PDB file of C-alpha atoms in Angstrom:
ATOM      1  CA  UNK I  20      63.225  27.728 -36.813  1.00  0.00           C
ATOM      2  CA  UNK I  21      63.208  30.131 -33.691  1.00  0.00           C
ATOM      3  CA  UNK I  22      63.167  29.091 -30.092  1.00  0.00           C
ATOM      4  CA  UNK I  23      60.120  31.247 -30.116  1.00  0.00           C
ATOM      5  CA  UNK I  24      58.283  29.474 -32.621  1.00  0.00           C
ATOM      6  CA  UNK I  25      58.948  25.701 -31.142  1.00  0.00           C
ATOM      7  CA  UNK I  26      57.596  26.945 -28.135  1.00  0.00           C
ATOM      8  CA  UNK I  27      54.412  28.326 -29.844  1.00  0.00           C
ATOM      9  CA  UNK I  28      53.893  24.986 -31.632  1.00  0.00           C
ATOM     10  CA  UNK I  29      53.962  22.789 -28.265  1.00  0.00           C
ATOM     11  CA  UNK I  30      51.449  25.106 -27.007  1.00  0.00           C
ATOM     12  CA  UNK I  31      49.427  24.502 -29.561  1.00  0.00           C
ATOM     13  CA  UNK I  32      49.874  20.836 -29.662  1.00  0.00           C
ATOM     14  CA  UNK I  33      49.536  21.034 -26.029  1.00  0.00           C
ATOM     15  CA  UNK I  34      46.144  22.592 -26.035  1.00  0.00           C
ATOM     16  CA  UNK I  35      44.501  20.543 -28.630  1.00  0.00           C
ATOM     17  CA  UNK I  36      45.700  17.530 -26.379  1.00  0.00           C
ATOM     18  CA  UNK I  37      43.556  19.497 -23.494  1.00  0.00           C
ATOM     19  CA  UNK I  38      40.906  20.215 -25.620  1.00  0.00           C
ATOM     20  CA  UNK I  39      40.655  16.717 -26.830  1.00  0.00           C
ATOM     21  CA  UNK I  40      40.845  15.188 -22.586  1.00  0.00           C
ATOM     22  CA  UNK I  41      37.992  17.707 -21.675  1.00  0.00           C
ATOM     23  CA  UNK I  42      35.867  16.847 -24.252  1.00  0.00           C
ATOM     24  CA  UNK I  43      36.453  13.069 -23.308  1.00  0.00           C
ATOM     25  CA  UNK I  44      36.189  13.793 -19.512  1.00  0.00           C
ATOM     26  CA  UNK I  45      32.849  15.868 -20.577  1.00  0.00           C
ATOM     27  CA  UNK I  46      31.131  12.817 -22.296  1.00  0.00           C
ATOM     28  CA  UNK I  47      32.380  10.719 -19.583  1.00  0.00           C
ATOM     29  CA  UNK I  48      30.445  13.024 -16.851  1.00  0.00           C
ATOM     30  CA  UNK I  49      27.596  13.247 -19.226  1.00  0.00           C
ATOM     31  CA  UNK I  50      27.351   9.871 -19.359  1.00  0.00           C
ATOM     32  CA  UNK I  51      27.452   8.709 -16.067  1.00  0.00           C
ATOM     33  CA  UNK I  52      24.750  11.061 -14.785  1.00  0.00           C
ATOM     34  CA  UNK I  53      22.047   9.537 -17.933  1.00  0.00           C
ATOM     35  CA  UNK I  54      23.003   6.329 -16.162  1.00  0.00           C
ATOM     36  CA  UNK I  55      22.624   7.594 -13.060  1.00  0.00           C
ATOM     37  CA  UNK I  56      19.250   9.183 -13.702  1.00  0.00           C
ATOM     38  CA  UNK I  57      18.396   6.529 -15.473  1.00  0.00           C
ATOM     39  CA  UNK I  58      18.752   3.708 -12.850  1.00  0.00           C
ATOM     40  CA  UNK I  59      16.856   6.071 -10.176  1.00  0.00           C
ATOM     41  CA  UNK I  60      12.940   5.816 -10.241  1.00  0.00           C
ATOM     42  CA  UNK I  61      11.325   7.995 -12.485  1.00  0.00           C
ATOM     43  CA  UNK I  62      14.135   8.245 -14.324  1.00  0.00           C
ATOM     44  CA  UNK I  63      14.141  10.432 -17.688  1.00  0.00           C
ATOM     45  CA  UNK I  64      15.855   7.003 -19.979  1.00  0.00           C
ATOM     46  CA  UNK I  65      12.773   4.654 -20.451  1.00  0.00           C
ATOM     47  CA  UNK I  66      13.721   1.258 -19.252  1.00  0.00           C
ATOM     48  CA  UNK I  67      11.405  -1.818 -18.537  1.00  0.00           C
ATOM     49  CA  UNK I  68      11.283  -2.229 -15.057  1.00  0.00           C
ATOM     50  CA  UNK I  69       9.439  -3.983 -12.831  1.00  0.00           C
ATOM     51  CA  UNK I  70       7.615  -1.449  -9.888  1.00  0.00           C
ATOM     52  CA  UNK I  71       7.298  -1.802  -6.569  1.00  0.00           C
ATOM     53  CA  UNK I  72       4.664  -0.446  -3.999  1.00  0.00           C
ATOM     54  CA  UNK I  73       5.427  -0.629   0.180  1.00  0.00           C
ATOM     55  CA  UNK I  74       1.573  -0.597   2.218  1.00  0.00           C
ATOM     56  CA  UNK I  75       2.822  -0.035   5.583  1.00  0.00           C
ATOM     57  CA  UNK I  76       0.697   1.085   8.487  1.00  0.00           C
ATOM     58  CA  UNK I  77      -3.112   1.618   8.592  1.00  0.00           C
ATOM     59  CA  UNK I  78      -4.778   1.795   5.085  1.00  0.00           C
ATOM     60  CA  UNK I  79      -6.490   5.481   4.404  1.00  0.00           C
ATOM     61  CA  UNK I  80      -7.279   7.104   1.843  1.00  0.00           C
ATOM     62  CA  UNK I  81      -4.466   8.610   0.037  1.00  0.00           C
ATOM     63  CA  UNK I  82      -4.569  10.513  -3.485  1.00  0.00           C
ATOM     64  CA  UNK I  83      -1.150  10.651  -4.305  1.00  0.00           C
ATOM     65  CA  UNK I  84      -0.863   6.860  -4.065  1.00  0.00           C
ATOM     66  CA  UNK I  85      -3.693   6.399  -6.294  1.00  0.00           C
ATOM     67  CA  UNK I  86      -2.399   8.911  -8.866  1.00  0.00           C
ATOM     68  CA  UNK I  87       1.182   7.019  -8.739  1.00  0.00           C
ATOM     69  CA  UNK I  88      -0.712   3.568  -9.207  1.00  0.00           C
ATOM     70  CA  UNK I  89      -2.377   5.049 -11.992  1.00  0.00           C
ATOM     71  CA  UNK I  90       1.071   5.526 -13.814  1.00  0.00           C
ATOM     72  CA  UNK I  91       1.698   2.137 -13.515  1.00  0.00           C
ATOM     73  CA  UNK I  92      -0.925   1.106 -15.127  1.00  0.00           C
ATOM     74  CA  UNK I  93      -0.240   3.574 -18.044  1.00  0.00           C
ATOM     75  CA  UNK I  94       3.719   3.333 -18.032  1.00  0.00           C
ATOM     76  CA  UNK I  95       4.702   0.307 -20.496  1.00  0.00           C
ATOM     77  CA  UNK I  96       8.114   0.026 -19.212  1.00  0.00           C
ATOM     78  CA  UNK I  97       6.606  -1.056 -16.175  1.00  0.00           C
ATOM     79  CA  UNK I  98       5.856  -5.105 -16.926  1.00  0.00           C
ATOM     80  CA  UNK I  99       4.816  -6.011 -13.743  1.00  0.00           C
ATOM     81  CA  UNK I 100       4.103  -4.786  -9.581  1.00  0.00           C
ATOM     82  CA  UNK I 101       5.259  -6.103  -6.712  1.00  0.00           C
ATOM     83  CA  UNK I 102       2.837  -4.710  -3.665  1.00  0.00           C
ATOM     84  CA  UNK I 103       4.730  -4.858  -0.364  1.00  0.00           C
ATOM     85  CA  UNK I 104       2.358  -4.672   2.466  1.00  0.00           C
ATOM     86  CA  UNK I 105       2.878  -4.867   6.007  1.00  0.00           C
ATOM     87  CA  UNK I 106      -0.299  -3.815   7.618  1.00  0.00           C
ATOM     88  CA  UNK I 107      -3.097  -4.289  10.037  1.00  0.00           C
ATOM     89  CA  UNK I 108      -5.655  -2.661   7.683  1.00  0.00           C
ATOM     90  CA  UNK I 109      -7.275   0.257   7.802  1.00  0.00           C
ATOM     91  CA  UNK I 110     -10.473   2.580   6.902  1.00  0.00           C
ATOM     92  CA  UNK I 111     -13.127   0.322   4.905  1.00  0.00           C
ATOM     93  CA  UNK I 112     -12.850   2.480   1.765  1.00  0.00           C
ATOM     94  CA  UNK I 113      -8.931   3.439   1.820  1.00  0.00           C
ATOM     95  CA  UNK I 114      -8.560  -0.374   1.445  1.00  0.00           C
ATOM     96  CA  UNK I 115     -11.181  -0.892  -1.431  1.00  0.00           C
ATOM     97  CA  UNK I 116      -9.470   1.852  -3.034  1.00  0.00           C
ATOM     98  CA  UNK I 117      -6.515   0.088  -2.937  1.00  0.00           C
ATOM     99  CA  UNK I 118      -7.794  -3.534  -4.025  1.00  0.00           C
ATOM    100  CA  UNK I 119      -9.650  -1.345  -6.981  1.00  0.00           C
ATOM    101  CA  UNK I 120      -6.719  -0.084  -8.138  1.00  0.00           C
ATOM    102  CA  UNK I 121      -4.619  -3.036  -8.043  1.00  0.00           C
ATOM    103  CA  UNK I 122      -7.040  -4.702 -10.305  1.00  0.00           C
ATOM    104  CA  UNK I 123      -7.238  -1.752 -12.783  1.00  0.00           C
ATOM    105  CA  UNK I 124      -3.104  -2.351 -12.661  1.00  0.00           C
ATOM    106  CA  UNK I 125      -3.922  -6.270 -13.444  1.00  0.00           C
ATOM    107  CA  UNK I 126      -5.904  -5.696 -16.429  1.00  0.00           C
ATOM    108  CA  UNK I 127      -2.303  -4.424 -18.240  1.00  0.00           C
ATOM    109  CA  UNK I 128       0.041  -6.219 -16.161  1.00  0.00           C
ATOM    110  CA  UNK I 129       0.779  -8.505 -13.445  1.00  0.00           C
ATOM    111  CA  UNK I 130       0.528  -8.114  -9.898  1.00  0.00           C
ATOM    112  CA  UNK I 131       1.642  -9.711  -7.487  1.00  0.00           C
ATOM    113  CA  UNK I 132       1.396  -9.160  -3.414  1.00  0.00           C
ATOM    114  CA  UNK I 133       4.009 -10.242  -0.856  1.00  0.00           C
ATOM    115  CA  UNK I 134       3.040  -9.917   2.783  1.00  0.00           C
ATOM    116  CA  UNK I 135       5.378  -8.937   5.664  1.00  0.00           C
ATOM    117  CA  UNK I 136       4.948  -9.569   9.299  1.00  0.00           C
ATOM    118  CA  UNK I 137       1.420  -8.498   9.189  1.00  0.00           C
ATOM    119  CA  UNK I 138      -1.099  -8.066   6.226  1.00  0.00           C
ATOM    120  CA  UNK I 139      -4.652  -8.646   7.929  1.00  0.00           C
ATOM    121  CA  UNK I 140      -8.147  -6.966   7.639  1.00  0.00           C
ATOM    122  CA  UNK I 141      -7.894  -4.239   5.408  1.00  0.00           C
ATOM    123  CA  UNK I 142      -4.120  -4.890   4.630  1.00  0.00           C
ATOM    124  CA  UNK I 143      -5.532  -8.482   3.482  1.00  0.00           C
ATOM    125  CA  UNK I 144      -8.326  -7.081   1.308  1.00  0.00           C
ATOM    126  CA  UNK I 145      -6.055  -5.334  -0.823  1.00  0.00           C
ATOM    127  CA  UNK I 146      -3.575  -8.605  -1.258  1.00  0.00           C
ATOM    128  CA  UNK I 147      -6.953  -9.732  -3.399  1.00  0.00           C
ATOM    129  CA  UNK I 148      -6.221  -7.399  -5.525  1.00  0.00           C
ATOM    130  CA  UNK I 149      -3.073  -9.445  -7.050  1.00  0.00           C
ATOM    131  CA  UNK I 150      -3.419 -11.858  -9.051  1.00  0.00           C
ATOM    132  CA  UNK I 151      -1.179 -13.821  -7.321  1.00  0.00           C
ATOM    133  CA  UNK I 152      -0.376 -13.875  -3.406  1.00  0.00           C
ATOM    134  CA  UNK I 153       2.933 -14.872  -1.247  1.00  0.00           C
ATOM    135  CA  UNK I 154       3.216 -14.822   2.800  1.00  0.00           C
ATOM    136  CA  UNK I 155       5.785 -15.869   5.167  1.00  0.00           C
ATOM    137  CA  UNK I 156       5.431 -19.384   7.481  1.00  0.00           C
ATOM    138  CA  UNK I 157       5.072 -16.020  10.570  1.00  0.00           C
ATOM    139  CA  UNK I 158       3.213 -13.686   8.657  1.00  0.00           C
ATOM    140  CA  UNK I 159      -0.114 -12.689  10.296  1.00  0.00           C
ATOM    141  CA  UNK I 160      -2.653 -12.140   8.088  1.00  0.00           C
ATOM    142  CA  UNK I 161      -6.572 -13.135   8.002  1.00  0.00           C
ATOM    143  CA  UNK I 162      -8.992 -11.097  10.405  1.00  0.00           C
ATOM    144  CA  UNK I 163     -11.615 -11.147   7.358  1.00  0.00           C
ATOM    145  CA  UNK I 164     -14.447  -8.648   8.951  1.00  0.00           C
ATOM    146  CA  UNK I 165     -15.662  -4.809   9.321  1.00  0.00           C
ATOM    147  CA  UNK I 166     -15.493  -3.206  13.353  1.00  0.00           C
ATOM    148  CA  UNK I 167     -16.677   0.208  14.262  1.00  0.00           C
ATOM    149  CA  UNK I 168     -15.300   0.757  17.876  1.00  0.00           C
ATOM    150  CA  UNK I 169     -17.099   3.908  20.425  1.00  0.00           C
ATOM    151  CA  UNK I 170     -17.780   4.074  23.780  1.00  0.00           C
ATOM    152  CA  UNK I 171     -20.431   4.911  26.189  1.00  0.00           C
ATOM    153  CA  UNK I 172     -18.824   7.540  28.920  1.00  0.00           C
ATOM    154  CA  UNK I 173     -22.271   8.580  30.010  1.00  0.00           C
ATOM    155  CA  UNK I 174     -21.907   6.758  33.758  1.00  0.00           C
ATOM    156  CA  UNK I 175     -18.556   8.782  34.064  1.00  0.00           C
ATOM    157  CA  UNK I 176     -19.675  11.707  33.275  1.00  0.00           C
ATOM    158  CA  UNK I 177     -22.880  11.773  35.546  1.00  0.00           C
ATOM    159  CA  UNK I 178     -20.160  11.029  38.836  1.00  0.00           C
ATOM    160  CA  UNK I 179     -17.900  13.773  37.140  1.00  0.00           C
ATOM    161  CA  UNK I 180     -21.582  16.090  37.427  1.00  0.00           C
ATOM    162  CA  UNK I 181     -21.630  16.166  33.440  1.00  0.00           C
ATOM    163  CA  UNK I 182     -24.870  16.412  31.879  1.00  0.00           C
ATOM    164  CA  UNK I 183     -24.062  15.850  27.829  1.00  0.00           C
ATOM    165  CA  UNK I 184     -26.691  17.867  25.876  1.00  0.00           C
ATOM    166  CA  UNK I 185     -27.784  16.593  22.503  1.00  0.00           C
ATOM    167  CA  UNK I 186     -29.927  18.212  19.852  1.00  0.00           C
ATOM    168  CA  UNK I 187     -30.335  15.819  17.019  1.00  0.00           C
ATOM    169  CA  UNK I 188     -32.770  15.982  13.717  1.00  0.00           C
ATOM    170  CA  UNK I 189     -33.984  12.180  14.582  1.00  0.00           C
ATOM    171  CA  UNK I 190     -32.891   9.584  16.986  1.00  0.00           C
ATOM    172  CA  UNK I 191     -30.743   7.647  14.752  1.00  0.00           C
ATOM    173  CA  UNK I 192     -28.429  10.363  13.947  1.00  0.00           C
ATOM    174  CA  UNK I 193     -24.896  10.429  15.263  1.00  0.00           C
ATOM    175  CA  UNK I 194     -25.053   6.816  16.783  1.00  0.00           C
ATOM    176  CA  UNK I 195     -23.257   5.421  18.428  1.00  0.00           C
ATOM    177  CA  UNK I 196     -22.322   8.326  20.328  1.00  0.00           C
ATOM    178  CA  UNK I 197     -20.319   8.009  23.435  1.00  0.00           C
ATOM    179  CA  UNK I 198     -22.377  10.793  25.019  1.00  0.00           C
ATOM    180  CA  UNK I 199     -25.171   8.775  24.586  1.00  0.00           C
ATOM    181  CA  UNK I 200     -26.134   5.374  25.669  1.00  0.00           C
ATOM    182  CA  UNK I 201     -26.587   3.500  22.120  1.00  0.00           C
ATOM    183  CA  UNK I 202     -30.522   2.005  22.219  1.00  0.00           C
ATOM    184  CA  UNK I 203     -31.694  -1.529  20.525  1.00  0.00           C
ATOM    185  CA  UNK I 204     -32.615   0.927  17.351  1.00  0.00           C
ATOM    186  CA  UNK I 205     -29.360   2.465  17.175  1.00  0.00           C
ATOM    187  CA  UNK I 206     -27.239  -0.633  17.584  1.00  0.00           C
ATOM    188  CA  UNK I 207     -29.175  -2.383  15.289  1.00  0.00           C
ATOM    189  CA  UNK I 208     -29.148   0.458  12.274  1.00  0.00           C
ATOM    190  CA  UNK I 209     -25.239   0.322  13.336  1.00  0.00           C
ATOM    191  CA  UNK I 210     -25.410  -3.147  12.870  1.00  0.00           C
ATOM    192  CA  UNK I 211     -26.761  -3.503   9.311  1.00  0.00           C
ATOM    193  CA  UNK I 212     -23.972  -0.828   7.999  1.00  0.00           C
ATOM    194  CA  UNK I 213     -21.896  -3.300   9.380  1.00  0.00           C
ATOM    195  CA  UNK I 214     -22.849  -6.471   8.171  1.00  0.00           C
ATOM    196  CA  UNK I 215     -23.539  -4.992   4.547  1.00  0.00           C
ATOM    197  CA  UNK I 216     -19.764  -3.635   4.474  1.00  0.00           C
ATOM    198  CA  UNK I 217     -18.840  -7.291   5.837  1.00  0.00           C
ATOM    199  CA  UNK I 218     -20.648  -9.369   2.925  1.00  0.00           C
ATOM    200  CA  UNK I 219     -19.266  -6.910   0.151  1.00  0.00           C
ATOM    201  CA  UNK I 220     -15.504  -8.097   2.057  1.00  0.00           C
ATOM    202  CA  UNK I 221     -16.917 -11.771   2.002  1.00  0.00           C
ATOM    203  CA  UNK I 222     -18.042 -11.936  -1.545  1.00  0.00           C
ATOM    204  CA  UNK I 223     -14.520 -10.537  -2.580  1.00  0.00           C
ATOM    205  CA  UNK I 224     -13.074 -13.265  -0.854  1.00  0.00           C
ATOM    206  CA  UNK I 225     -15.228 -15.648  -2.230  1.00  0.00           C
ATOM    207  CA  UNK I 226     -14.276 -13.981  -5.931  1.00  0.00           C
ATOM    208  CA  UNK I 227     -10.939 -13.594  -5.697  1.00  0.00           C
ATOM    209  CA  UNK I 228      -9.966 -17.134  -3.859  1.00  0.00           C
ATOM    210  CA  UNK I 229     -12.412 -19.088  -6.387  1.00  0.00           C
ATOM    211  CA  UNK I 230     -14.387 -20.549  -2.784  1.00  0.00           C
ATOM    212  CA  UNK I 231     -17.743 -20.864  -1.965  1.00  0.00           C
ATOM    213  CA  UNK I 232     -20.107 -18.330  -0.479  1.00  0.00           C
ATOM    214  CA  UNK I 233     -20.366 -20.719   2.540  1.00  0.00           C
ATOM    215  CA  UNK I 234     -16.444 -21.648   2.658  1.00  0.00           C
ATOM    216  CA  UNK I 235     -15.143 -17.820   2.483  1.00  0.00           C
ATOM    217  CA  UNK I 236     -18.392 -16.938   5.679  1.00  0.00           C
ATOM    218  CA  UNK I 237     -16.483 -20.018   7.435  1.00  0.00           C
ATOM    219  CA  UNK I 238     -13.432 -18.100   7.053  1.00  0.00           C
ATOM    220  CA  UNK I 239     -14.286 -14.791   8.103  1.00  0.00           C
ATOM    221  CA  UNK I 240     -15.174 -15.189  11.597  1.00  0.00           C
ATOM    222  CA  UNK I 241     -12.659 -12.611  12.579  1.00  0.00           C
ATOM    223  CA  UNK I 242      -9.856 -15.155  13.281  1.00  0.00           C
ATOM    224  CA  UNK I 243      -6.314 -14.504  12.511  1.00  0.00           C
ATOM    225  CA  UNK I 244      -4.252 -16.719  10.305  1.00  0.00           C
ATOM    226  CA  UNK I 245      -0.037 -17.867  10.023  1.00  0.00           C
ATOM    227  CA  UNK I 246       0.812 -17.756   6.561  1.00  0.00           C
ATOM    228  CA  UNK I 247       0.717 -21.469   6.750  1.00  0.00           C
ATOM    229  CA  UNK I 248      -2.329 -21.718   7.710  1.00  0.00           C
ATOM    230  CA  UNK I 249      -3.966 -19.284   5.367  1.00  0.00           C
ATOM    231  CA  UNK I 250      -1.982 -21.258   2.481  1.00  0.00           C
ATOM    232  CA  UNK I 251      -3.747 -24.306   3.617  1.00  0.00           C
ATOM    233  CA  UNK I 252      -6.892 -22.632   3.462  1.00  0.00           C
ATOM    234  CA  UNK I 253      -6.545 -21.110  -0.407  1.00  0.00           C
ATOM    235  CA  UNK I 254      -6.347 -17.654   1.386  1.00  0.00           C
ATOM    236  CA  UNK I 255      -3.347 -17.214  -0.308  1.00  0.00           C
ATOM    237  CA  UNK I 256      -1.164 -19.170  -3.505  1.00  0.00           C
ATOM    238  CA  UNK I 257       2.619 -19.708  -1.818  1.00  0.00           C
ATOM    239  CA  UNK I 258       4.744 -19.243   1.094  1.00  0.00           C
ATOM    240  CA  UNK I 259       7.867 -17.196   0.007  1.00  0.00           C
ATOM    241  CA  UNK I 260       9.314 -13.600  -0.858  1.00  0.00           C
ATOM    242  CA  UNK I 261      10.075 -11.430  -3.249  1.00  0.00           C
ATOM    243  CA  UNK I 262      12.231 -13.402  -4.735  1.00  0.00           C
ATOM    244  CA  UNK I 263       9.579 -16.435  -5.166  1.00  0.00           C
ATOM    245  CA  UNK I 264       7.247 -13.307  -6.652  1.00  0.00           C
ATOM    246  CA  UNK I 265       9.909 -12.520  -9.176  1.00  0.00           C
ATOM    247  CA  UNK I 266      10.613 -16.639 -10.114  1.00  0.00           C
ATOM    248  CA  UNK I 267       6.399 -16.639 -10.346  1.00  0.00           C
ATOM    249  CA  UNK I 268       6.809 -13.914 -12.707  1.00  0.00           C
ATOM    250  CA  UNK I 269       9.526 -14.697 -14.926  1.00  0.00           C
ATOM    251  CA  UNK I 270       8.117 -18.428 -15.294  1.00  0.00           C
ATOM    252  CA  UNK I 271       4.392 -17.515 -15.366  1.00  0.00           C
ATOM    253  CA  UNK I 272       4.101 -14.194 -17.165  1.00  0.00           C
ATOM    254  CA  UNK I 273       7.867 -13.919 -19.118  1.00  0.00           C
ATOM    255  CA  UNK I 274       8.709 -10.960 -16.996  1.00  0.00           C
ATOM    256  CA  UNK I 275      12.624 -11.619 -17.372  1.00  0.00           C
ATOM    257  CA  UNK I 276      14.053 -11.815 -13.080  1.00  0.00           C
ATOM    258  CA  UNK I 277      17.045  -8.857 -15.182  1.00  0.00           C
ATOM    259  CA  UNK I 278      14.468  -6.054 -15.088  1.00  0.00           C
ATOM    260  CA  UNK I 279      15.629  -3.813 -12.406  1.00  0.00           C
ATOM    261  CA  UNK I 280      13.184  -3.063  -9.907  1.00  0.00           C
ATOM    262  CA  UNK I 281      11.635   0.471  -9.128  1.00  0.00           C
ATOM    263  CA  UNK I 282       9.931   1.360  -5.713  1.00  0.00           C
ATOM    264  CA  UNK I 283       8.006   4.044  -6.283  1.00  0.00           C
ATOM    265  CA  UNK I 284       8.382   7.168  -4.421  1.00  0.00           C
ATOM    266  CA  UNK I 285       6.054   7.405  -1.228  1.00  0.00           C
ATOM    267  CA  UNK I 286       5.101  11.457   0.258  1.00  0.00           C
ATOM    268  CA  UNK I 287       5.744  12.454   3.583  1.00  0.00           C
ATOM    269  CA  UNK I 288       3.496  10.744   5.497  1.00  0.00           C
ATOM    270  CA  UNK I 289       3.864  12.799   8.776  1.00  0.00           C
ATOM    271  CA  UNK I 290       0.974  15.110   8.033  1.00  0.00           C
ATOM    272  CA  UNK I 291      -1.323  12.584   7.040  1.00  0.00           C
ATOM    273  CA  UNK I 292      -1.118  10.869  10.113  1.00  0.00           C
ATOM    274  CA  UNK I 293      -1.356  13.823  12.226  1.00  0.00           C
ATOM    275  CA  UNK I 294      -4.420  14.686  10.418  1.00  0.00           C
ATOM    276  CA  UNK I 295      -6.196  11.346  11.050  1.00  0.00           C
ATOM    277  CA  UNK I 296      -4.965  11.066  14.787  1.00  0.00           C
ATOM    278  CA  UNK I 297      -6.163  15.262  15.356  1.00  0.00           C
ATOM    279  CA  UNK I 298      -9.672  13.852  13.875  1.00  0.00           C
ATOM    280  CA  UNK I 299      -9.980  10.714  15.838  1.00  0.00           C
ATOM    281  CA  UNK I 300      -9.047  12.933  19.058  1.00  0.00           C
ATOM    282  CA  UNK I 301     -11.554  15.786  17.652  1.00  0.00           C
ATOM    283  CA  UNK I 302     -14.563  13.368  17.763  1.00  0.00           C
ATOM    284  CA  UNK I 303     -14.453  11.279  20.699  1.00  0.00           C
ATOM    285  CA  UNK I 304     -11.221  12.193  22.990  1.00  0.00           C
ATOM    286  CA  UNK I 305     -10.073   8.851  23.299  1.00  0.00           C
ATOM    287  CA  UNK I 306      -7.919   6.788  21.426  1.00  0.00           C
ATOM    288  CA  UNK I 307      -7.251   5.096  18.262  1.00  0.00           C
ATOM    289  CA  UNK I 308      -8.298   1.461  19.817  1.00  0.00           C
ATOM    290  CA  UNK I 309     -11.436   3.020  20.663  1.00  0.00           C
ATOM    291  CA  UNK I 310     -12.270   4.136  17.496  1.00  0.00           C
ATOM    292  CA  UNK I 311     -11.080   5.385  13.495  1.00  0.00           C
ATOM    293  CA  UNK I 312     -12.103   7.880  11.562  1.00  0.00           C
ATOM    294  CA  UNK I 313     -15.584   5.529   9.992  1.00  0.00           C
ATOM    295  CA  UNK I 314     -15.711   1.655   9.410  1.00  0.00           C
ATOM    296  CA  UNK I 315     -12.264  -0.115   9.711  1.00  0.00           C
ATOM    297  CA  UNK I 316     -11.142  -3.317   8.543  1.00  0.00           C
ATOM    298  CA  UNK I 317      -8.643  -3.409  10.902  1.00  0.00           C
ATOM    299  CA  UNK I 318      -6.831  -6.188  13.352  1.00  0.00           C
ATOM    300  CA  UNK I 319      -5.136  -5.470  16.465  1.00  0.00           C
ATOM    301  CA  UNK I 320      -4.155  -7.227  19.559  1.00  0.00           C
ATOM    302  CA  UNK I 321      -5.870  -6.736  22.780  1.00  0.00           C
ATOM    303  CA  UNK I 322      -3.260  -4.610  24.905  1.00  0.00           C
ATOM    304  CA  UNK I 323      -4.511  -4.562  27.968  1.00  0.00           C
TER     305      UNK I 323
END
């Protein structure tokens, strides 16, 4: 045999050895970005899970997080939901929305809500939507009532030599307005929005905790709660985490502690939030402890 033709052979050999350690390092590539994908949320690879939802900041209403609830409810890999929420409340109806859609969730599939540092007002109506509740010892939570917040800048404008002008279709229209001084009519039509928003809160209370109409009123005086305290008032079921959530789950409702768990993906919120602040500032020119865009559920300390 030839020089030549040895060398043609070990090029041969040498290229099916190639051929062989690409395909190898081909599958291996392959394979690690399925598991990749796989492990991030919404991953292509269907994989029981167990989702997670962060409620941070003032509750509004918000489409895309209704639409990505939604899919939890429908997605049967997802056994369970954890709802993170660290919140003061918010708008009335963003909140009810929330609490709603929780309990469409709960009809499939557990739920379970784990409150941060704050998860009062609105932030506490949509814990009811869980069927199961955990706080911290610290956490603030409570504040159980409906506020609408305005202002009456009539006297300031008169020394300014600003006469407000307002054309209205009857008297009860627009009120409160702060370029108007709000009569006995108008505060008491204001009034019985009010109170009707704050017995639909009360009776969810009521529901959801299993206490009396007369024990959940006693409650909702407005007061804030520690986590302790609102334990030792049924408000909630446990002190602990998310770990206590996923022991609760895995004992209560077989939803094996393994599962990995998936936060789902939140939108940029920066718009939003513009939005709301440009239409608070749009309707009265002051700020957002004066007033919200409609009925808020909402606690906040007094800053002054």
């Amino acid at each position: 045999m030839s020089l030549e033709t040895d060398v043609i052979i070990d090029r041969r050999k040498l290229k099916r050895r190639l051929s062989v350690w690409r395909i190898i390092a081909i599958i291996a590539i392959a394979g690690a970005a399925l598991g990749f994908i796989a492990r991030k949320d919404g991953g292509i690879i269907p994989r029981d899970h167990v989702a997670r939802i962060e409620i941070d900041g003032v509750i509004t209403e918000d489409a895309q997080r209704e639409r990505a609830l939604r899919r939890v409810a429908d997605d049967d890999h997802a056994r369970a939901l954890i709802v993170a929420i660290n919140s003061p409340g918010g708008t009335v109806v963003g909140s009810e929305n929330l609490f709603r859609a929780l309990r469409h969730i709960a009809e499939k599939k557990p739920v379970v809500a784990i409150m941060g540092t704050v998860a009062a007002s609105g932030g506490y109506m949509t814990a009811l939507g869980a069927d199961r509740i955990y706080a911290q010892s610290g956490t603030i939570t409570g504040s159980i009532g409906v506020i609408l917040q305005s202002a009456d800048v009539t006297g300031l404008l008169q020394k300014l030599g600003i006469a407000p002008q307002v054309i209205k279709s009857s008297p009860l229209k627009a009120v409160p307005n702060p370029f108007e001084p709000l009569t006995p009519e108008g505060r008491a039509a204001t009034r019985q929005v009010i109170m009707d928003m704050f017995e639909q809160f009360v009776d969810m209370v009521a529901d959801r905790r299993k206490l009396s109409p007369d024990a959940a009123r006693e409650l909702a005086d407005g007061r804030i709660f520690t986590g302790r305290q609102a334990k030792a008032n049924r408000l909630i079921d446990a002190l602990g985490g998310e770990s206590e959530a996923r022991d609760w789950l895995a004992r209560e409702r077989k939803v094996a502690k393994s599962l990995p768990v998936r936060t789902l993906r939140r939108p940029d919120e920066t718009a939003e939030l513009l939005g709301l602040a440009g239409r608070i500032m749009g309707k009265t020119l002051f700020s957002e402890r004066l007033t919200l865009d409609g009925l808020v559920s909402v606690w906040h300390p007094d800053l002054r």
